[in-house]
Amino acid sequence: MSKRLVIQTDGSLREVMGDVFRPPRVSTDPADHNAWKACVFRCRNSGRTFNQARALFQRENSGRVPGPDFPMMPTSQAEWYRKVSDVVGTRSAGANR
């Protein structure tokens, strides 16, 4: 474990051990697949990116993020920053459902 300096709200520095941020909780609930698809379609219709869809899902689902096995997930790291309509529109009709 490494030591890190963290700035407190009063401006002072405090030395802490280990990770400063907790890793995100990944959703494994199959019922959340439909919630993810709903977020993707809403973001597609409003011109948002996949990263914004993930943030919307996280906000609406108690801080959980979609798992890698969820439908309509980006296939590359660069697709997270592209508009959903650009990515989903280029895929074939039956792919990644």
Coordinates of N, CA and C in Angstrom, one line a residue:
M1 N 0.8 -1.2 0.0 CA 0.0 0.0 0.0 C 0.9 1.2 0.0
S2 N 0.4 2.2 -0.7 CA 1.2 3.5 -0.8 C 0.6 4.6 0.0
K3 N 1.4 5.5 0.5 CA 0.9 6.6 1.2 C 0.6 7.8 0.2
R4 N -0.4 8.5 0.5 CA -0.8 9.6 -0.4 C -1.2 10.8 0.5
L5 N -1.0 12.0 0.0 CA -1.5 13.2 0.6 C -2.8 13.6 0.1
V6 N -3.8 13.9 0.9 CA -5.1 14.2 0.5 C -5.4 15.6 1.1
I7 N -5.9 16.5 0.3 CA -6.3 17.8 0.7 C -7.7 17.8 1.4
Q8 N -7.7 18.2 2.6 CA -9.0 18.3 3.4 C -9.8 19.5 3.0
T9 N -11.0 19.6 3.5 CA -11.9 20.7 3.1 C -11.4 22.0 3.7
D10 N -10.7 21.9 4.8 CA -10.1 23.2 5.4 C -8.8 23.6 4.8
G11 N -8.3 22.9 3.8 CA -7.1 23.2 3.1 C -5.8 22.5 3.6
S12 N -5.9 21.8 4.7 CA -4.8 21.1 5.3 C -4.5 19.8 4.6
L13 N -3.3 19.3 4.7 CA -2.9 18.0 4.0 C -3.0 16.9 5.1
R14 N -3.4 15.8 4.7 CA -3.5 14.6 5.6 C -2.9 13.4 4.8
E15 N -2.1 12.7 5.5 CA -1.5 11.5 4.9 C -2.4 10.3 5.1
V16 N -2.7 9.6 4.0 CA -3.6 8.4 4.1 C -2.9 7.2 3.5
M17 N -3.3 6.0 3.9 CA -2.7 4.8 3.3 C -3.7 4.2 2.4
G18 N -3.3 3.6 1.3 CA -4.2 2.8 0.4 C -4.8 3.7 -0.6
D19 N -5.9 3.2 -1.2 CA -6.6 3.9 -2.3 C -7.4 5.0 -1.7
V20 N -7.5 6.1 -2.4 CA -8.2 7.3 -2.0 C -9.7 7.1 -2.4
F21 N -9.9 6.6 -3.6 CA -11.3 6.4 -4.1 C -11.7 5.0 -4.1
R22 N -12.9 4.7 -3.8 CA -13.4 3.4 -3.9 C -13.7 3.0 -5.3
P23 N -13.5 1.7 -5.7 CA -13.9 1.3 -7.0 C -15.4 1.3 -7.2
P24 N -15.9 1.6 -8.4 CA -17.3 1.6 -8.6 C -17.9 0.3 -8.4
R25 N -19.2 0.2 -7.9 CA -19.9 -1.0 -7.8 C -20.5 -1.4 -9.2
V26 N -20.2 -2.6 -9.6 CA -20.7 -3.0 -10.9 C -22.0 -3.8 -10.7
S27 N -23.0 -3.4 -11.5 CA -24.3 -4.1 -11.4 C -24.2 -5.5 -12.0
T28 N -24.7 -6.4 -11.3 CA -24.8 -7.8 -11.9 C -26.2 -8.3 -12.0
D29 N -27.2 -7.4 -11.6 CA -28.6 -7.8 -11.7 C -29.1 -7.8 -13.1
P30 N -29.6 -8.9 -13.6 CA -30.2 -9.0 -14.9 C -31.3 -8.0 -15.2
A31 N -32.0 -7.6 -14.1 CA -33.1 -6.7 -14.3 C -32.6 -5.3 -14.7
D32 N -31.3 -5.0 -14.4 CA -30.8 -3.7 -14.7 C -30.4 -3.6 -16.2
H33 N -30.5 -4.7 -17.0 CA -30.2 -4.7 -18.4 C -31.2 -3.8 -19.1
N34 N -32.5 -3.9 -18.7 CA -33.5 -3.1 -19.3 C -33.3 -1.6 -19.0
A35 N -32.9 -1.3 -17.7 CA -32.6 0.1 -17.3 C -31.5 0.7 -18.1
W36 N -30.4 -0.2 -18.4 CA -29.3 0.3 -19.2 C -29.8 0.6 -20.6
K37 N -30.5 -0.3 -21.2 CA -31.0 0.0 -22.6 C -31.9 1.2 -22.6
A38 N -32.7 1.5 -21.6 CA -33.5 2.7 -21.6 C -32.6 3.9 -21.5
C39 N -31.5 3.9 -20.7 CA -30.6 5.0 -20.7 C -29.9 5.2 -22.0
V40 N -29.5 4.2 -22.7 CA -28.9 4.3 -24.0 C -29.8 4.9 -25.0
F41 N -31.1 4.5 -25.0 CA -32.0 5.0 -26.0 C -32.4 6.5 -25.7
R42 N -32.5 6.8 -24.4 CA -32.7 8.2 -24.1 C -31.6 9.1 -24.5
C43 N -30.4 8.6 -24.2 CA -29.2 9.4 -24.6 C -29.0 9.5 -26.1
R44 N -29.4 8.4 -26.8 CA -29.4 8.5 -28.3 C -30.3 9.5 -28.8
N45 N -31.5 9.6 -28.2 CA -32.5 10.6 -28.7 C -32.1 12.0 -28.4
S46 N -31.3 12.2 -27.3 CA -31.0 13.6 -26.9 C -29.6 14.0 -27.3
G47 N -28.9 13.2 -28.1 CA -27.5 13.5 -28.6 C -26.4 13.5 -27.6
R48 N -26.5 12.5 -26.6 CA -25.5 12.4 -25.6 C -24.5 11.3 -26.0
T49 N -23.4 11.2 -25.2 CA -22.4 10.2 -25.4 C -22.7 9.0 -24.5
F50 N -21.9 7.9 -24.8 CA -22.0 6.7 -23.9 C -21.6 7.0 -22.5
N51 N -20.6 7.8 -22.4 CA -20.1 8.2 -21.0 C -21.2 8.9 -20.2
Q52 N -22.0 9.7 -20.9 CA -23.1 10.4 -20.3 C -24.2 9.4 -20.0
A53 N -24.4 8.4 -20.8 CA -25.4 7.3 -20.5 C -25.0 6.5 -19.3
R54 N -23.7 6.2 -19.2 CA -23.2 5.5 -18.0 C -23.5 6.3 -16.7
A55 N -23.2 7.6 -16.8 CA -23.4 8.5 -15.6 C -24.9 8.6 -15.3
L56 N -25.8 8.6 -16.3 CA -27.2 8.6 -16.0 C -27.7 7.3 -15.4
F57 N -27.1 6.2 -15.9 CA -27.5 4.9 -15.3 C -27.0 4.9 -13.8
Q58 N -25.8 5.4 -13.6 CA -25.2 5.4 -12.2 C -26.0 6.2 -11.3
R59 N -26.5 7.4 -11.8 CA -27.3 8.3 -10.9 C -28.7 7.6 -10.6
E60 N -29.3 6.9 -11.5 CA -30.6 6.4 -11.3 C -30.6 5.0 -10.6
N61 N -29.4 4.4 -10.5 CA -29.3 3.1 -9.9 C -28.4 3.0 -8.7
S62 N -28.5 3.9 -7.8 CA -27.8 3.9 -6.5 C -26.3 3.8 -6.6
G63 N -25.7 4.4 -7.6 CA -24.3 4.4 -7.7 C -23.7 3.2 -8.4
R64 N -24.5 2.3 -8.9 CA -23.9 1.1 -9.6 C -23.7 1.5 -11.1
V65 N -22.6 0.9 -11.7 CA -22.4 1.1 -13.1 C -22.7 -0.1 -13.9
P66 N -23.0 0.0 -15.2 CA -23.4 -1.2 -15.9 C -22.2 -2.1 -16.1
G67 N -22.5 -3.4 -16.1 CA -21.4 -4.4 -16.2 C -21.0 -4.6 -17.7
P68 N -19.9 -5.2 -17.9 CA -19.4 -5.4 -19.3 C -20.2 -6.3 -20.1
D69 N -21.1 -7.1 -19.5 CA -21.9 -8.1 -20.2 C -23.3 -7.5 -20.6
F70 N -23.5 -6.2 -20.3 CA -24.8 -5.6 -20.6 C -24.9 -5.4 -22.1
P71 N -26.2 -5.4 -22.6 CA -26.4 -5.2 -24.0 C -26.1 -3.7 -24.4
M72 N -25.7 -3.5 -25.7 CA -25.4 -2.2 -26.3 C -24.3 -1.5 -25.6
M73 N -23.3 -2.2 -25.1 CA -22.1 -1.6 -24.5 C -21.1 -1.2 -25.6
P74 N -20.4 -0.2 -25.4 CA -19.3 0.2 -26.4 C -18.3 -0.9 -26.5
T75 N -17.8 -1.2 -27.7 CA -16.9 -2.2 -27.9 C -15.4 -1.8 -27.8
S76 N -15.2 -0.5 -27.8 CA -13.8 0.0 -27.7 C -13.8 1.2 -26.7
Q77 N -12.7 1.6 -26.2 CA -12.6 2.7 -25.2 C -13.0 4.0 -25.8
A78 N -12.7 4.2 -27.1 CA -13.0 5.4 -27.8 C -14.5 5.6 -28.0
E79 N -15.3 4.6 -28.0 CA -16.7 4.7 -28.2 C -17.4 5.3 -27.0
W80 N -16.8 5.3 -25.8 CA -17.4 5.9 -24.6 C -17.5 7.4 -24.8
Y81 N -16.7 8.0 -25.7 CA -16.7 9.4 -25.8 C -17.4 9.9 -27.1
R82 N -18.0 8.9 -27.9 CA -18.7 9.3 -29.1 C -20.2 9.3 -28.7
K83 N -21.0 10.0 -29.6 CA -22.4 10.0 -29.4 C -23.0 8.7 -29.6
V84 N -24.0 8.4 -28.8 CA -24.7 7.0 -28.9 C -25.3 6.8 -30.3
S85 N -25.9 7.9 -30.8 CA -26.5 7.7 -32.2 C -25.5 7.4 -33.2
D86 N -24.2 7.9 -33.1 CA -23.2 7.6 -34.1 C -22.7 6.1 -34.0
V87 N -22.7 5.6 -32.7 CA -22.2 4.3 -32.5 C -23.2 3.2 -32.8
V88 N -24.4 3.4 -32.3 CA -25.5 2.5 -32.5 C -26.0 2.4 -33.9
G89 N -25.9 3.6 -34.6 CA -26.3 3.7 -36.0 C -25.4 2.9 -37.0
T90 N -24.1 2.7 -36.6 CA -23.2 2.1 -37.5 C -23.2 0.6 -37.3
R91 N -23.8 0.1 -36.2 CA -23.8 -1.4 -36.0 C -24.9 -2.0 -36.8
S92 N -24.7 -3.3 -37.1 CA -25.8 -4.0 -37.9 C -27.0 -4.2 -37.0
A93 N -28.1 -4.4 -37.6 CA -29.4 -4.5 -36.9 C -29.4 -5.5 -35.8
G94 N -28.8 -6.7 -35.9 CA -28.9 -7.7 -34.9 C -27.7 -7.8 -34.0
A95 N -26.7 -6.9 -34.2 CA -25.5 -7.0 -33.4 C -25.7 -6.4 -32.0
N96 N -25.1 -7.1 -31.0 CA -25.0 -6.6 -29.6 C -26.3 -6.2 -29.0
R97 N -27.2 -7.1 -29.1 CA -28.5 -6.9 -28.4 C -28.6 -7.4 -27.1

